[in-house]
mmCIF file of C-alpha atoms in Angstrom:
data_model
loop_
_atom_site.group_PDB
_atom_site.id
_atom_site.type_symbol
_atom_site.label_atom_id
_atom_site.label_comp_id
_atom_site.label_asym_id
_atom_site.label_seq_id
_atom_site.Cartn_x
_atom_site.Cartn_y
_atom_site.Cartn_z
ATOM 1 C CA UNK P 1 10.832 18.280 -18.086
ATOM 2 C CA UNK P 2 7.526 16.501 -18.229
ATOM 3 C CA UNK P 3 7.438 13.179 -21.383
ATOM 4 C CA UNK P 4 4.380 11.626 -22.464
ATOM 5 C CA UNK P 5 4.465 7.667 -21.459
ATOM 6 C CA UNK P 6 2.844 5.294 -23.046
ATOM 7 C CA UNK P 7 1.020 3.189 -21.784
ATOM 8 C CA UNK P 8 1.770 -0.301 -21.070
ATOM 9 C CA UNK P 9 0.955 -3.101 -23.898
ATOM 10 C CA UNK P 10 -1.738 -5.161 -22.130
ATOM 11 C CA UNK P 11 -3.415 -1.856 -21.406
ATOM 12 C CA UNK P 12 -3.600 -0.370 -24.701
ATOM 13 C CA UNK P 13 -4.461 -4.208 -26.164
ATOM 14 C CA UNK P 14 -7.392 -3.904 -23.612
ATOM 15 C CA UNK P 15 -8.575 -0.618 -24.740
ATOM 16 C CA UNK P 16 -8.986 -2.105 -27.884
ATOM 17 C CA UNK P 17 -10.841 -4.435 -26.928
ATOM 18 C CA UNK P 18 -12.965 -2.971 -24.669
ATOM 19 C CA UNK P 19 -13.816 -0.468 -27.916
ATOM 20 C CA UNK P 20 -14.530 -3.573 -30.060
ATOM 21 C CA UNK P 21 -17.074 -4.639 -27.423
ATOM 22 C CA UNK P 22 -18.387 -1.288 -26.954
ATOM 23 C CA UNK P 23 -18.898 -0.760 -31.175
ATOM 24 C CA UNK P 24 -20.760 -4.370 -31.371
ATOM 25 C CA UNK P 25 -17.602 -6.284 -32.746
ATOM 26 C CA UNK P 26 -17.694 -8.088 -29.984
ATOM 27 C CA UNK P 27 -21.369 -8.835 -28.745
ATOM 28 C CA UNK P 28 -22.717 -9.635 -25.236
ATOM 29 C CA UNK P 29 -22.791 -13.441 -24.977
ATOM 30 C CA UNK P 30 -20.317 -14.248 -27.491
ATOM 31 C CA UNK P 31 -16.676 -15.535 -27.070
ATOM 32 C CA UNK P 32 -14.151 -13.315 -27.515
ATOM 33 C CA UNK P 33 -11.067 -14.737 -29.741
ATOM 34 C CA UNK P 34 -9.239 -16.919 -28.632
ATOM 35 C CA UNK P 35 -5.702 -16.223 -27.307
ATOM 36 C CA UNK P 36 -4.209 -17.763 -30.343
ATOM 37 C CA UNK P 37 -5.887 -15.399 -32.848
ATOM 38 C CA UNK P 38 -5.418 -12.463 -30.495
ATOM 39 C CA UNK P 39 -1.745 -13.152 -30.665
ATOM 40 C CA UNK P 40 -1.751 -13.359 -34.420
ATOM 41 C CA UNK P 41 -4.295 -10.458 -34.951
ATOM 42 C CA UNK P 42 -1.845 -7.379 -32.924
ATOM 43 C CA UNK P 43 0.859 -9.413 -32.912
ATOM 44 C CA UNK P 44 1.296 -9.349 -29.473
ATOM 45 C CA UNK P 45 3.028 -12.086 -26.758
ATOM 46 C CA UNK P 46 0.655 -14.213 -25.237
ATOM 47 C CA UNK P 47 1.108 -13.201 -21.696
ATOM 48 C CA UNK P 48 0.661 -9.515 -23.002
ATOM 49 C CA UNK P 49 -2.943 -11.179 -24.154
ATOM 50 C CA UNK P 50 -3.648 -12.634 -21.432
ATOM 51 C CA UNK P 51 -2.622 -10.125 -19.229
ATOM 52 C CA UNK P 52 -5.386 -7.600 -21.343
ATOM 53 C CA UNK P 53 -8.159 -10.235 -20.798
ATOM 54 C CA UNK P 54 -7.495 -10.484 -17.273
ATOM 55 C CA UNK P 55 -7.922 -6.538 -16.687
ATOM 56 C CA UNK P 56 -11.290 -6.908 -18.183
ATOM 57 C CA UNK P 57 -12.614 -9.930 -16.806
ATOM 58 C CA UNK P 58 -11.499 -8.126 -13.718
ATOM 59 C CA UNK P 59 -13.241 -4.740 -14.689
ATOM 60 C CA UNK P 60 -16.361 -7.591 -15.660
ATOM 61 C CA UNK P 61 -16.408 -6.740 -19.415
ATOM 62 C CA UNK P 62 -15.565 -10.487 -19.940
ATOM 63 C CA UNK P 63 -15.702 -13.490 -17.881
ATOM 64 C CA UNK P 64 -14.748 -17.049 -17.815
ATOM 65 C CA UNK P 65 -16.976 -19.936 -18.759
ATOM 66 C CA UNK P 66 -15.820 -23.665 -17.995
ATOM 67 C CA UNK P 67 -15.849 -25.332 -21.221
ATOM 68 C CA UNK P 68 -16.838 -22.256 -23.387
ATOM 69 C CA UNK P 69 -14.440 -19.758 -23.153
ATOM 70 C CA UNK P 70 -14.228 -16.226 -22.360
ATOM 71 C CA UNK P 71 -17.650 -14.366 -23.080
ATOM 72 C CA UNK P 72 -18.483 -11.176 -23.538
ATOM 73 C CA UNK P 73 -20.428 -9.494 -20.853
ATOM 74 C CA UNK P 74 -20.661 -6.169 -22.368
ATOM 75 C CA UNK P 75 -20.253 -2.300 -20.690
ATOM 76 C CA UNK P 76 -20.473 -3.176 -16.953
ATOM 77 C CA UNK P 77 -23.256 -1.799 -14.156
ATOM 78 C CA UNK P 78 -19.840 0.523 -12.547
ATOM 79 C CA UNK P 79 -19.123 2.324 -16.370
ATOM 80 C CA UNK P 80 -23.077 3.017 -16.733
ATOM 81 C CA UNK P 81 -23.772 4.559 -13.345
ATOM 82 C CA UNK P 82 -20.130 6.189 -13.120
ATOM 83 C CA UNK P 83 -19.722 9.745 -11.849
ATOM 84 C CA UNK P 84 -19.429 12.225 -14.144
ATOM 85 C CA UNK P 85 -15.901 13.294 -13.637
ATOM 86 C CA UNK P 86 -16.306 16.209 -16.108
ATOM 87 C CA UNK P 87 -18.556 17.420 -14.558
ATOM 88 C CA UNK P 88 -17.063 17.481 -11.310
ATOM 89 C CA UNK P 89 -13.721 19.198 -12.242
ATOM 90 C CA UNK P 90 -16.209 22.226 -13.891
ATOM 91 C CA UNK P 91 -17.834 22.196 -11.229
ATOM 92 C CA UNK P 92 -15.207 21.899 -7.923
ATOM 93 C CA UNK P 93 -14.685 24.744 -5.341
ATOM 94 C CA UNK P 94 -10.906 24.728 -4.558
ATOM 95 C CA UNK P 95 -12.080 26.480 -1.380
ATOM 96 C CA UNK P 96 -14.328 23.752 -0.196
ATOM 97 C CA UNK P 97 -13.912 20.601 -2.092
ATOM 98 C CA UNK P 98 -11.111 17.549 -0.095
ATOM 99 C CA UNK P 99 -8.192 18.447 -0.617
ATOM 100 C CA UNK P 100 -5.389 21.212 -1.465
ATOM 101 C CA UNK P 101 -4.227 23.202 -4.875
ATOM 102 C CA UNK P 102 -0.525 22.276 -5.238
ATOM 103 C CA UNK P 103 0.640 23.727 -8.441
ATOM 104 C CA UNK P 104 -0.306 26.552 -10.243
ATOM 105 C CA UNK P 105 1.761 28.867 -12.969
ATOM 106 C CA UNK P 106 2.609 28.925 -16.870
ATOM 107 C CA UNK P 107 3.641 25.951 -18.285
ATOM 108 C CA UNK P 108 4.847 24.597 -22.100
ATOM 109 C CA UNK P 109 1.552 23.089 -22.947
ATOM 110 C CA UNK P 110 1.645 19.283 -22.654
ATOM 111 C CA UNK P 111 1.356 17.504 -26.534
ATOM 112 C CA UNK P 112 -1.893 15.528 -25.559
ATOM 113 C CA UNK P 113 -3.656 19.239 -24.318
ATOM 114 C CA UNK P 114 -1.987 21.321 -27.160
ATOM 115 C CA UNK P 115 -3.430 18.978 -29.868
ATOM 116 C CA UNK P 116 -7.069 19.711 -28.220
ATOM 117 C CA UNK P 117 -6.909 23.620 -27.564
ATOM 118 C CA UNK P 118 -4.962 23.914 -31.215
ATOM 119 C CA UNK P 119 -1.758 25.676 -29.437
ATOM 120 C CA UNK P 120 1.721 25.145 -30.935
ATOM 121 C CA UNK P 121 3.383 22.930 -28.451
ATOM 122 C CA UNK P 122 6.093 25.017 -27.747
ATOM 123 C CA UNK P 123 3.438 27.430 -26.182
ATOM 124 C CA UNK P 124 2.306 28.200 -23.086
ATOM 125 C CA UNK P 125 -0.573 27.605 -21.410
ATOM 126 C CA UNK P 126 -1.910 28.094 -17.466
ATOM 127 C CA UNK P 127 -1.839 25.356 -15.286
ATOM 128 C CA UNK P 128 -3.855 24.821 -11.736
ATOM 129 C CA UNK P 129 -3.066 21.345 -9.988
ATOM 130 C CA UNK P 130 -5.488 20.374 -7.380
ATOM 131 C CA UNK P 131 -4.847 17.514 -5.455
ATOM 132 C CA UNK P 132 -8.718 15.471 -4.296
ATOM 133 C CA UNK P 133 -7.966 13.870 -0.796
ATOM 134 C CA UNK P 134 -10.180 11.683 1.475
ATOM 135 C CA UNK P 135 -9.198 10.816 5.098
ATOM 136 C CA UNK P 136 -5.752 12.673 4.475
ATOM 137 C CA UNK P 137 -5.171 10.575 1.611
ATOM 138 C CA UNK P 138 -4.323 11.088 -2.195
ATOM 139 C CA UNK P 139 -7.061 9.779 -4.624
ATOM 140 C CA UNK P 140 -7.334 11.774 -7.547
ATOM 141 C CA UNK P 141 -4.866 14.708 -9.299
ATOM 142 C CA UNK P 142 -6.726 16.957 -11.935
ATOM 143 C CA UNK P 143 -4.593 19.361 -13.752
ATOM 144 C CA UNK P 144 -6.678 22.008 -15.721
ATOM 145 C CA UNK P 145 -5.516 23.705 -18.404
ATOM 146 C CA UNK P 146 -6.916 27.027 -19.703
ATOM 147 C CA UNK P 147 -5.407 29.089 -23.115
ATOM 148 C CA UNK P 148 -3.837 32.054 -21.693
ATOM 149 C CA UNK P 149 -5.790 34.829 -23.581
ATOM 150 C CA UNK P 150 -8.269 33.665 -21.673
ATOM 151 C CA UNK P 151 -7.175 33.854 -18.164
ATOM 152 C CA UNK P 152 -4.875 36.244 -18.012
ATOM 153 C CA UNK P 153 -4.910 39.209 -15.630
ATOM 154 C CA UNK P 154 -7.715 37.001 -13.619
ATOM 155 C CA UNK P 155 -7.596 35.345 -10.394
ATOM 156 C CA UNK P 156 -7.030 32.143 -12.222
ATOM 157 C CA UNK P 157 -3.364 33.144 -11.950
ATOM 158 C CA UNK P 158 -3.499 33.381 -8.514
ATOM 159 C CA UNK P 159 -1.598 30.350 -6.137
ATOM 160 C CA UNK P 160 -5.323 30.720 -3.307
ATOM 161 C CA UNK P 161 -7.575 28.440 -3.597
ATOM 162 C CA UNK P 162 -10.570 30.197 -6.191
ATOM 163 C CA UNK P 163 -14.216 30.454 -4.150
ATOM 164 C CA UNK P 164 -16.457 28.409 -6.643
ATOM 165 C CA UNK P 165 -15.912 26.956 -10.129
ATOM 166 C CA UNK P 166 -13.831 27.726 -12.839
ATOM 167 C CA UNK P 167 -16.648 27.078 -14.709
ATOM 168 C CA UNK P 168 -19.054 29.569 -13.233
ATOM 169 C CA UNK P 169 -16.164 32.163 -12.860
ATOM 170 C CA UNK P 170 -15.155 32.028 -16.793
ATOM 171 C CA UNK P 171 -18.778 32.631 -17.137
ATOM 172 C CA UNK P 172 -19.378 35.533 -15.188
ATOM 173 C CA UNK P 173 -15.885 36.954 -15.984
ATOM 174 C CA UNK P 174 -15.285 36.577 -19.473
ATOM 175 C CA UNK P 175 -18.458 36.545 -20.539
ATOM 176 C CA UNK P 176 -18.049 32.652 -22.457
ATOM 177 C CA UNK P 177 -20.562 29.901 -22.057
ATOM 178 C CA UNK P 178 -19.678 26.096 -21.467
ATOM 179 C CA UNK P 179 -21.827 23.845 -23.643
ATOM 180 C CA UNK P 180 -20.805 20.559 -23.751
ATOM 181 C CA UNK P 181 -18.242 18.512 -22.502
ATOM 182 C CA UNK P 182 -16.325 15.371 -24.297
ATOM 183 C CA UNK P 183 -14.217 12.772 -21.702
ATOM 184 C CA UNK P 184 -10.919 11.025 -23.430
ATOM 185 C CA UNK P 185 -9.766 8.146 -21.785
ATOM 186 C CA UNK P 186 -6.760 5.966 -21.920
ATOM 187 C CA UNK P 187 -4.244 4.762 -19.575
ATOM 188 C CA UNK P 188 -0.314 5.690 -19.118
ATOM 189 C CA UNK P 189 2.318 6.050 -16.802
ATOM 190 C CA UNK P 190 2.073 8.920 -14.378
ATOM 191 C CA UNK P 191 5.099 11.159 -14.881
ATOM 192 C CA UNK P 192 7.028 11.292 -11.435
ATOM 193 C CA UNK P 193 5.723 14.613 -9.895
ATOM 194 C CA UNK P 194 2.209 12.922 -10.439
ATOM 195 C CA UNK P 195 3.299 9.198 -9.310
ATOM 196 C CA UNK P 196 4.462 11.187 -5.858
ATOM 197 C CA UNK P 197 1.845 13.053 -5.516
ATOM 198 C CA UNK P 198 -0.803 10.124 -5.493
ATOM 199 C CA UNK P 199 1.794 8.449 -3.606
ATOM 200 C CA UNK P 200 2.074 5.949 -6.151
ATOM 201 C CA UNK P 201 5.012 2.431 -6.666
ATOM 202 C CA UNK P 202 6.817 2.714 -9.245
ATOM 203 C CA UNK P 203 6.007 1.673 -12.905
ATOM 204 C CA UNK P 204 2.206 1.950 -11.679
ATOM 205 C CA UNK P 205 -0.230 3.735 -14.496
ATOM 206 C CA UNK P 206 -2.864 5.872 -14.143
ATOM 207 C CA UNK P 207 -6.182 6.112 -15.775
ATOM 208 C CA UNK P 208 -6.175 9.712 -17.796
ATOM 209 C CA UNK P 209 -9.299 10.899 -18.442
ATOM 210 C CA UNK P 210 -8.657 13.829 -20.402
ATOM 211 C CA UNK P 211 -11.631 16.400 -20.090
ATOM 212 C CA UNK P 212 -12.560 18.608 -22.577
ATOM 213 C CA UNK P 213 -15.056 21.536 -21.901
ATOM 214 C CA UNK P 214 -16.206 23.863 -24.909
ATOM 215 C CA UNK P 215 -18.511 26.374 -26.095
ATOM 216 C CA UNK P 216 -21.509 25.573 -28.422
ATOM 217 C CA UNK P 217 -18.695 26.533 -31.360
ATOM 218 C CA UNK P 218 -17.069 23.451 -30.644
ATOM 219 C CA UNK P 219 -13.965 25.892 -29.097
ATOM 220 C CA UNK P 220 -12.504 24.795 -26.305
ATOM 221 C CA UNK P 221 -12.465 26.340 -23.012
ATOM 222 C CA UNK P 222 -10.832 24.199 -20.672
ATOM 223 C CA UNK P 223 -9.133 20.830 -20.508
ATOM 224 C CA UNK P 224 -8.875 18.734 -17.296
ATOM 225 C CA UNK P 225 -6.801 15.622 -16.954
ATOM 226 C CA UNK P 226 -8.143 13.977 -14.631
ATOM 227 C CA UNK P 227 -5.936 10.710 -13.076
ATOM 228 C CA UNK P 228 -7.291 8.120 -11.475
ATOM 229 C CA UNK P 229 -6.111 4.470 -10.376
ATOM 230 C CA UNK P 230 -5.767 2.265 -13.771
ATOM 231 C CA UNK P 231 -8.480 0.058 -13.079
ATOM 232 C CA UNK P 232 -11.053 2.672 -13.631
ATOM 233 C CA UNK P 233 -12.022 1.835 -17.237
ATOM 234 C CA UNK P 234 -14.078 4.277 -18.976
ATOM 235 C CA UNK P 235 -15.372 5.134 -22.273
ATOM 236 C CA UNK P 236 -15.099 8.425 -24.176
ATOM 237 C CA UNK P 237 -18.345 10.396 -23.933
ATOM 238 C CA UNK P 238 -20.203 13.578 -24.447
ATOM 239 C CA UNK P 239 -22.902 15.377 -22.633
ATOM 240 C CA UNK P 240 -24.644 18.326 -22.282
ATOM 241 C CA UNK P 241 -24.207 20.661 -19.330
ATOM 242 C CA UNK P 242 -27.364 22.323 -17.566
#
């Protein structure tokens, strides 16, 4: 049985205030509170503050100014010229792309997918796991979801590796057309088929970035969690696809 984790308090406390610095709360060249108010503002324990402003001085959102304080920097160079991970699960050939398809079958539809594709959560839904390797070694797991009045009866439900995209074959199959996509990110702890998998120590999270690809009705199509190593940060966004 698979249980949503949640994700450790430093991380979520930095999520927040990554958000507050991405929304203009927290400018570029200003000092961030100090780890007295922080404390008092979420009610947190100071090393579970200082443990968040650590992660983002390390992911250089914030840094360290002798005499000052801790600044804000604002979205780092890495966030603004990151790869579009969306973009690449749509687009990935199972045949070709690094790596090997490990999982793929019905499943009870995970709470943080059902919530997006607007399926009861004791429902089912398809699942393909593919596992992205480089040198022989584990460095990203997507698991895409797709509704199953959708895929059903097509090679989707097959355990081979599918020639070309799931994007272009929903297209050509079933006739739908991918519009836009919107990227959800936050951070947990990878449940133990995914922690082994990535070949991960224990108690390690992962960075979920939960990919959502629809139509231009807003309905969606697919939905890709994508997990990556936690000190990935990155920002919920939306883009067009071409």
């Amino acid at each position: 049985m698979a249980y949503e984790v949640e994700a450790p308090k430093y991380v979520r406390l930095a999520q927040t205030l990554q958000r507050r610095i991405e929304d203009g709360t927290y400018a570029p060249g200003t000092r961030v509170p100090s780890e007295n108010q922080l404390v008092q503002t979420f009610g947190m324990s100071r090393p579970t503050v200082v443990r968040a402003l650590e992660l983002l001085k390390r992911d250089g959102w914030l840094e360290s100014r002798q005499g000052y304080g801790t600044i804000v920097r604002g979205r780092p160079a890495v966030v603004e010229q990151r790869d579009r991970r969306g973009s690449a699960a749509l687009a990935r050939d199972e045949s070709q792309a690094p790596g090997r398809l490990v999982q793929v079958g019905y499943i009870p539809v995970p709470a943080r997918v059902a919530s997006v594709l607007g399926l009861p959560k004791r429902g089912k839904i398809l699942m393909r796991r593919f596992l992205v390797e480089e040198d022989g070694k584990p460095v990203e797991l997507v698991s895409s979801y797709f509704p199953a009045g959708l895929v059903e009866g097509t090679e989707l439900e097959s355990a081979e590796a599918l020639g070309g995209s799931t994007r272009a074959y929903l297209e050509g199959r079933k006739k739908v057309r991918f519009d836009h996509v919107t990227e959800r990110v936050s951070a947990r702890l990878p449940e133990p088929v995914e922690a082994e998998l990535l070949d991960l120590p224990d108690a390690v999270p992962v960075l979920s970035v939960l990919v959502v690809a629809c139509d231009a009705s807003g309905q969606a199509l697919q939905v890709s969690d994508v997990l990556l190593p936690a000190d990935r940060q990155e920002l919920e966004d939306t883009y067009r696809l071409n």
